[in-house]
Short mmCIF file of C-alpha atoms in Angstrom, two decimals:
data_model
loop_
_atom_site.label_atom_id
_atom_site.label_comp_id
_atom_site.label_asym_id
_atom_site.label_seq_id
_atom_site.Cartn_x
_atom_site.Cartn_y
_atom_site.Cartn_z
CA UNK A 669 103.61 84.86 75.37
CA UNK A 670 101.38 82.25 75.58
CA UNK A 671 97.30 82.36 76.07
CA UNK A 672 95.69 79.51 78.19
CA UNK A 673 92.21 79.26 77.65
CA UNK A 674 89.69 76.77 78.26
CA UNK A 675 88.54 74.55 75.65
CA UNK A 676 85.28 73.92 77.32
CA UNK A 677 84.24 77.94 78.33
CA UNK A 678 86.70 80.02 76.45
CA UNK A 679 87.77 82.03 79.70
CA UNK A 680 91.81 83.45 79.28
CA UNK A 681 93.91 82.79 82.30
CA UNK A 682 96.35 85.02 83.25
CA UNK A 683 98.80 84.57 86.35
CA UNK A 684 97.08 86.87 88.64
CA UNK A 685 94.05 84.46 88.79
CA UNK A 686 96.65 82.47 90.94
CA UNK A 687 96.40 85.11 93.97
CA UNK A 688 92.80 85.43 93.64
CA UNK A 689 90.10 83.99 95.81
CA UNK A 690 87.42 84.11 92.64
CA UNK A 691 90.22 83.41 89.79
CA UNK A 692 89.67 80.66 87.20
CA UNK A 693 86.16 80.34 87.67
CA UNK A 694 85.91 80.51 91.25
CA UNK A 695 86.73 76.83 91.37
CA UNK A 696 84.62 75.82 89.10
CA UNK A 697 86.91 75.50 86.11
CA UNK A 698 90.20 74.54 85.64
CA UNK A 699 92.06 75.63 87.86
CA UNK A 700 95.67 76.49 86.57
CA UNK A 701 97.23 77.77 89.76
CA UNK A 702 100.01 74.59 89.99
CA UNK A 703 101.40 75.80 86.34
CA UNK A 704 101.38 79.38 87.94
CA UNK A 705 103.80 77.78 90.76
CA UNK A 706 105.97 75.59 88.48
CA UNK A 707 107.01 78.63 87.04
CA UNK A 708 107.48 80.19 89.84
CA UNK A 709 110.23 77.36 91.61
CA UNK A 710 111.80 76.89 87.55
CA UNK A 711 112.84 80.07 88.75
CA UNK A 712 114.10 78.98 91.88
CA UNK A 713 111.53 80.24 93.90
CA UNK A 714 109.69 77.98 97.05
CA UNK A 715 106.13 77.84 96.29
CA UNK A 716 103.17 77.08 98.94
CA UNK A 717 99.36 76.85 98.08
CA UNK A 718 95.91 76.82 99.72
CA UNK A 719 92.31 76.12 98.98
CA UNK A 720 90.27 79.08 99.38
CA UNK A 721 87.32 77.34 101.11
CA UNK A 722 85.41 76.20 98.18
CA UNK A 723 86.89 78.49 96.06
CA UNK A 724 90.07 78.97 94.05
CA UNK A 725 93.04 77.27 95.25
CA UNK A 726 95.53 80.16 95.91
CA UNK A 727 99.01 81.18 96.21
CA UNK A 728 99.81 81.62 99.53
CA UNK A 729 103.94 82.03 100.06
CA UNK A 730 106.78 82.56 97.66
CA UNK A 731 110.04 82.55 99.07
CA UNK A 732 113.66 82.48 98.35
CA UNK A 733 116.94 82.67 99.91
CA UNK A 734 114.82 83.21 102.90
CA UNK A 735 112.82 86.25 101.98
CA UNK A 736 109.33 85.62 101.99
CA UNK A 737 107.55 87.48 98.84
CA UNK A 738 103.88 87.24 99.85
CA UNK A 739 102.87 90.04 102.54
CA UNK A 740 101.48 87.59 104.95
CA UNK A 741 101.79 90.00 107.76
CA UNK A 742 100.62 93.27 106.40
CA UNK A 743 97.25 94.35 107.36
CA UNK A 744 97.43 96.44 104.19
CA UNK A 745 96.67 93.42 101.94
CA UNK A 746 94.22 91.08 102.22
CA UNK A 747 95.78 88.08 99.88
CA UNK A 748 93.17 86.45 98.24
CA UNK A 749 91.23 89.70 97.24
CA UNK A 750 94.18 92.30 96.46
CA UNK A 751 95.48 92.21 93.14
CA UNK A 752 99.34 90.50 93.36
CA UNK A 753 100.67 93.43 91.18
CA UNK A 754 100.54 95.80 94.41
CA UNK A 755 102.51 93.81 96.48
CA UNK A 756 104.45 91.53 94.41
CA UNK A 757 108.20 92.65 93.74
CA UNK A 758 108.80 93.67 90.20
CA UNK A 759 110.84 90.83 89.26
CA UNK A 760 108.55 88.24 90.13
CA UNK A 761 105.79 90.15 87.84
CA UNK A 762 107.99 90.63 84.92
CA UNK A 763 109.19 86.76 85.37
CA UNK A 764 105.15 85.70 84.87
CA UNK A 765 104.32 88.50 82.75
CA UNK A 766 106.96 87.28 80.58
CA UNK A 767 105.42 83.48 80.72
CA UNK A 768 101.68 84.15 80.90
CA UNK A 769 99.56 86.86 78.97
CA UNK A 770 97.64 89.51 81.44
CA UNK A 771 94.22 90.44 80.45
CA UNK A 772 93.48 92.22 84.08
CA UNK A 773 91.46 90.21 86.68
CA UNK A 774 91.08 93.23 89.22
CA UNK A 775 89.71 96.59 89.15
CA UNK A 776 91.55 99.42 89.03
CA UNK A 777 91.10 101.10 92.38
#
């Protein structure tokens, strides 16, 4: 595995910034959700993202063979603020946990 960091702050990104309305520096730094979501359709995978007001920009959808990933309906999860490794299947996890380090965004709850 790979670490990204910053040259310019030294922050670590990990993939679950990408699902996070305050990941990689709220906006303010870069902002490495598009490598998240090239990973993502390498795999085959259709990738949509948002802007998160004038926050992080987001990942809002992944879907394949039809089957949307991201639990857009569920009033359970509140994307943006619920950490992806709840709702995300577990081959989509291992797929970025293989390709990006994880040094935990979200509290435990």
């Amino acid at each position: 595995m790979t670490s990204w960091k910053c040259p310019t702050c030294g922050n670590r990104y990990d993939w679950h910034h990408a699902f996070a309305k305050f990941g990689y520096d709220d906006g303010d730094g870069a902002v490495e959700t598009p490598r998240i979501a090239r990973i993502l359709e390498d795999a085959g995978y259709a990738v949509a993202t948002a802007r998160f007001g004038p926050h992080n920009t987001i990942i809002t959808s992944i879907r394949k063979n039809g089957i949307e990933y991201m639990p857009v309906l569920d009033p359970h999860i509140c994307i943006g603020y619920d950490d992806p490794a709840t709702y995300l299947p577990q081959e989509i996890q291992n797929l970025l946990n293989h390709n990006v380090p994880y040094d935990r965004l979200f509290n435990d709850t």
